[in-house]
């Protein structure tokens, strides 16, 4: 079955330290992968995507993600975490269907950056 | 802001009421979506519209009725809801339904069913 997983419900990191939010996927065909962030009482906001090309993708607010085909992973990273990065992070992947190509979201990872 | 607006932001309704949620996108997109976000649950896709045609109805109960009069507007009509329908309802749009393009989300409507 095609799916996307975020193995950690919660990630805590100290301000100024590097952060990683993990995502793994299982899809047919070439994966199209996305990261979104959700701040409290807001909708999801697009951060970055991988369609093709360089395995390291740079996005908004200093975030980047590394596509690893052999490990079927697309981990989100940032070299130096800010308290304002505290939010809910969602990984998403395109799933091929007959009528249209659906995007499915992972369960989300709550990131807390501790001052 | 993302270019997608939703009204109302908060709604409290009884189980016998009828209400509607409204979504409008100002991005010129051709695809629009309704999602349900409940606490401790993954984001649930409810409906997908492509150029005003519904392409996905993800086993949603008939007490939820979507309407897409044009590519900029999307409604979710609600009637005889249950308390378990209390959630954040998110609208989103994208350039098309190909999955190649990111989705832009509205701020959501926080629905409470009493």
Short mmCIF file of C-alpha atoms in Angstrom, two decimals:
data_model
loop_
_atom_site.label_atom_id
_atom_site.label_comp_id
_atom_site.label_asym_id
_atom_site.label_seq_id
_atom_site.Cartn_x
_atom_site.Cartn_y
_atom_site.Cartn_z
CA UNK A 1 0.00 0.00 0.00
CA UNK A 2 1.16 3.50 -0.75
CA UNK A 3 1.84 5.46 2.41
CA UNK A 4 3.86 8.09 4.21
CA UNK A 5 5.12 7.79 7.77
CA UNK A 6 6.54 10.16 10.34
CA UNK A 7 8.02 7.90 13.00
CA UNK A 8 8.24 10.55 15.73
CA UNK A 9 5.16 12.17 17.27
CA UNK A 10 7.30 14.72 19.08
CA UNK A 11 10.76 16.17 18.58
CA UNK A 12 12.42 18.42 21.15
CA UNK A 13 15.52 20.42 20.34
CA UNK A 14 17.41 23.23 22.03
CA UNK A 15 17.47 26.63 20.36
CA UNK A 16 20.52 26.99 18.15
CA UNK A 17 20.97 23.24 17.68
CA UNK A 18 20.34 21.48 14.37
CA UNK A 19 16.95 19.86 13.95
CA UNK A 20 15.72 16.88 11.95
CA UNK A 21 12.13 15.78 11.41
CA UNK A 22 11.90 12.35 9.82
CA UNK A 23 9.71 11.11 6.97
CA UNK A 24 9.64 7.81 5.11
CA UNK A 25 7.41 6.82 2.22
CA UNK A 26 6.21 3.92 0.14
CA UNK A 27 4.82 4.75 -3.32
CA UNK A 28 4.60 3.39 -6.83
CA UNK A 29 6.65 5.20 -9.43
CA UNK A 30 8.76 8.28 -8.85
CA UNK A 31 7.97 9.98 -5.56
CA UNK A 32 6.81 13.57 -5.39
CA UNK A 33 7.38 14.70 -1.81
CA UNK A 34 6.33 17.76 0.18
CA UNK A 35 6.81 19.30 3.62
CA UNK A 36 4.25 21.56 5.27
CA UNK A 37 4.20 23.39 8.60
CA UNK A 38 1.19 24.26 10.75
CA UNK A 39 1.36 26.94 13.42
CA UNK A 40 -1.31 27.03 16.15
CA UNK A 41 -4.77 28.01 14.92
CA UNK A 42 -3.58 28.23 11.33
CA UNK A 43 -3.82 26.16 8.17
CA UNK A 44 -0.91 24.22 6.72
CA UNK A 45 1.81 26.21 4.97
CA UNK A 46 4.01 24.83 2.20
CA UNK A 47 7.76 24.65 3.00
CA UNK A 48 9.40 22.76 0.14
CA UNK A 49 9.03 19.93 -2.35
CA UNK A 50 11.04 17.36 -4.25
CA UNK A 51 9.97 16.43 -7.75
CA UNK A 52 13.24 15.67 -9.50
CA UNK A 53 16.83 16.91 -9.61
CA UNK A 54 19.15 17.56 -6.67
CA UNK A 55 18.55 15.37 -3.66
CA UNK A 56 18.97 18.35 -1.32
CA UNK A 57 16.01 20.71 -1.58
CA UNK A 58 16.01 24.15 -0.01
CA UNK A 59 12.80 25.78 1.16
CA UNK A 60 11.31 28.57 3.21
CA UNK A 61 12.60 29.86 6.59
CA UNK A 62 16.00 28.16 6.24
CA UNK A 63 14.60 24.63 6.03
CA UNK A 64 15.94 21.99 3.69
CA UNK A 65 15.18 18.35 3.05
CA UNK A 66 17.23 15.48 1.73
CA UNK A 67 15.71 12.93 -0.62
CA UNK A 68 17.22 9.48 -0.17
CA UNK A 69 15.89 6.98 -2.69
CA UNK A 70 17.60 3.91 -1.25
CA UNK A 71 16.24 4.59 2.22
CA UNK A 72 12.90 5.92 0.89
CA UNK A 73 13.25 8.92 3.17
CA UNK A 74 12.76 12.67 2.93
CA UNK A 75 13.92 14.14 6.24
CA UNK A 76 13.43 17.81 7.01
CA UNK A 77 16.44 19.65 8.44
CA UNK A 78 17.55 23.03 9.67
CA UNK A 79 21.09 23.88 10.81
CA UNK A 80 20.06 26.11 13.73
CA UNK A 81 16.61 25.89 15.33
CA UNK A 82 14.64 28.93 16.43
CA UNK A 83 11.95 29.04 19.11
CA UNK A 84 9.60 30.30 16.39
CA UNK A 85 10.08 26.99 14.52
CA UNK A 86 7.94 25.29 17.17
CA UNK A 87 4.96 23.94 15.22
CA UNK A 88 3.41 20.83 13.70
CA UNK A 89 5.20 19.48 10.62
CA UNK A 90 3.61 17.30 7.94
CA UNK A 91 5.30 15.26 5.25
CA UNK A 92 3.19 14.48 2.17
CA UNK A 93 3.59 12.31 -0.91
CA UNK A 94 1.84 12.04 -4.26
CA UNK A 95 0.01 8.77 -4.78
CA UNK A 96 -0.91 7.68 -8.31
CA UNK A 97 -4.59 6.95 -8.87
CA UNK A 98 -6.71 6.34 -11.92
CA UNK A 99 -8.79 9.51 -11.83
CA UNK A 100 -6.28 11.92 -10.39
CA UNK A 101 -3.00 11.87 -8.48
CA UNK A 102 -3.82 12.13 -4.79
CA UNK A 103 -1.54 13.65 -2.17
CA UNK A 104 -1.55 11.93 1.22
CA UNK A 105 -0.26 13.46 4.41
CA UNK A 106 1.68 11.88 7.23
CA UNK A 107 0.34 12.03 10.79
CA UNK A 108 2.47 15.02 11.71
CA UNK A 109 5.40 15.63 14.05
CA UNK A 110 5.21 18.23 16.79
CA UNK A 111 8.46 20.16 17.05
CA UNK A 112 9.32 22.01 20.24
CA UNK A 113 12.34 24.28 20.28
CA UNK A 114 13.43 24.97 23.84
CA UNK A 115 14.99 28.37 24.63
CA UNK B 1 -1.53 35.23 3.91
CA UNK B 2 -1.88 32.23 1.62
CA UNK B 3 -4.52 33.59 -0.77
CA UNK B 4 -7.17 31.20 0.56
CA UNK B 5 -9.82 32.55 2.90
CA UNK B 6 -12.38 30.66 4.97
CA UNK B 7 -15.48 31.84 6.79
CA UNK B 8 -16.53 31.59 9.48
CA UNK B 9 -13.38 30.96 11.53
CA UNK B 10 -15.39 29.48 14.38
CA UNK B 11 -18.80 27.81 14.36
CA UNK B 12 -20.87 26.24 17.09
CA UNK B 13 -23.95 24.38 15.97
CA UNK B 14 -26.49 21.98 17.37
CA UNK B 15 -27.09 18.60 15.86
CA UNK B 16 -30.30 19.72 14.17
CA UNK B 17 -28.90 22.91 12.63
CA UNK B 18 -27.96 23.54 9.02
CA UNK B 19 -24.93 25.67 8.32
CA UNK B 20 -22.42 26.24 5.52
CA UNK B 21 -18.67 26.76 5.43
CA UNK B 22 -17.26 28.98 2.73
CA UNK B 23 -13.87 28.96 1.06
CA UNK B 24 -12.51 31.36 -1.54
CA UNK B 25 -9.17 31.27 -3.33
CA UNK B 26 -7.59 34.26 -5.06
CA UNK B 27 -4.77 32.34 -6.75
CA UNK B 28 -6.32 31.33 -10.06
CA UNK B 29 -6.06 27.65 -9.16
CA UNK B 30 -8.13 24.92 -10.80
CA UNK B 31 -8.30 22.46 -7.90
CA UNK B 32 -9.90 22.83 -4.49
CA UNK B 33 -10.05 20.51 -1.49
CA UNK B 34 -11.84 20.01 1.82
CA UNK B 35 -9.96 18.35 4.70
CA UNK B 36 -10.98 17.41 8.23
CA UNK B 37 -8.38 17.74 10.97
CA UNK B 38 -9.21 16.12 14.30
CA UNK B 39 -7.01 16.01 17.36
CA UNK B 40 -4.61 13.06 17.41
CA UNK B 41 -5.69 11.92 13.91
CA UNK B 42 -4.08 12.28 10.49
CA UNK B 43 -5.41 14.88 8.10
CA UNK B 44 -8.47 13.41 6.34
CA UNK B 45 -9.16 14.31 2.73
CA UNK B 46 -12.91 14.72 2.26
CA UNK B 47 -13.57 16.11 -1.21
CA UNK B 48 -11.60 17.18 -4.27
CA UNK B 49 -12.81 19.41 -7.09
CA UNK B 50 -11.09 19.95 -10.40
CA UNK B 51 -12.52 22.78 -12.51
CA UNK B 52 -15.75 22.61 -10.54
CA UNK B 53 -16.13 18.87 -11.06
CA UNK B 54 -15.95 16.60 -8.04
CA UNK B 55 -13.23 13.98 -8.53
CA UNK B 56 -13.06 12.53 -5.03
CA UNK B 57 -15.62 11.78 -2.39
CA UNK B 58 -13.61 10.00 0.24
CA UNK B 59 -16.42 7.97 1.85
CA UNK B 60 -17.76 11.05 3.57
CA UNK B 61 -21.20 10.80 5.24
CA UNK B 62 -24.04 12.47 3.37
CA UNK B 63 -24.55 14.97 6.18
CA UNK B 64 -21.60 16.78 4.55
CA UNK B 65 -22.52 18.18 1.14
CA UNK B 66 -19.94 20.07 -0.94
CA UNK B 67 -20.66 22.62 -3.62
CA UNK B 68 -18.27 24.24 -6.08
CA UNK B 69 -20.11 26.90 -8.14
CA UNK B 70 -16.91 28.11 -9.81
CA UNK B 71 -13.19 27.49 -9.57
CA UNK B 72 -12.71 30.22 -6.94
CA UNK B 73 -15.38 29.21 -4.45
CA UNK B 74 -16.05 26.08 -2.46
CA UNK B 75 -18.75 25.43 0.10
CA UNK B 76 -19.36 22.69 2.62
CA UNK B 77 -23.01 22.40 3.62
CA UNK B 78 -23.61 20.81 7.00
CA UNK B 79 -26.79 19.27 8.39
CA UNK B 80 -27.72 16.94 11.26
CA UNK B 81 -24.12 16.65 12.37
CA UNK B 82 -22.84 14.48 15.20
CA UNK B 83 -20.56 15.51 18.07
CA UNK B 84 -17.72 13.47 16.53
CA UNK B 85 -17.84 15.85 13.56
CA UNK B 86 -16.32 18.56 15.75
CA UNK B 87 -12.95 19.36 14.17
CA UNK B 88 -10.96 21.90 12.21
CA UNK B 89 -12.13 21.98 8.58
CA UNK B 90 -9.48 23.11 6.16
CA UNK B 91 -9.90 24.25 2.60
CA UNK B 92 -7.01 24.15 0.16
CA UNK B 93 -6.31 24.90 -3.48
CA UNK B 94 -3.62 23.97 -5.98
CA UNK B 95 -2.85 24.67 -9.60
CA UNK B 96 -4.32 21.34 -10.59
CA UNK B 97 -4.87 17.85 -9.19
CA UNK B 98 -1.77 16.33 -10.77
CA UNK B 99 0.05 16.14 -7.44
CA UNK B 100 2.95 18.12 -8.93
CA UNK B 101 1.99 21.32 -7.19
CA UNK B 102 1.85 22.35 -3.57
CA UNK B 103 -1.45 23.08 -1.90
CA UNK B 104 -2.32 26.41 -0.34
CA UNK B 105 -4.44 26.16 2.80
CA UNK B 106 -6.89 28.51 4.40
CA UNK B 107 -6.83 29.14 8.15
CA UNK B 108 -9.65 26.70 8.75
CA UNK B 109 -13.05 26.73 10.42
CA UNK B 110 -13.13 25.39 13.98
CA UNK B 111 -16.44 23.54 14.19
CA UNK B 112 -18.02 22.48 17.47
CA UNK B 113 -21.16 20.33 17.38
CA UNK B 114 -23.16 20.39 20.60
#
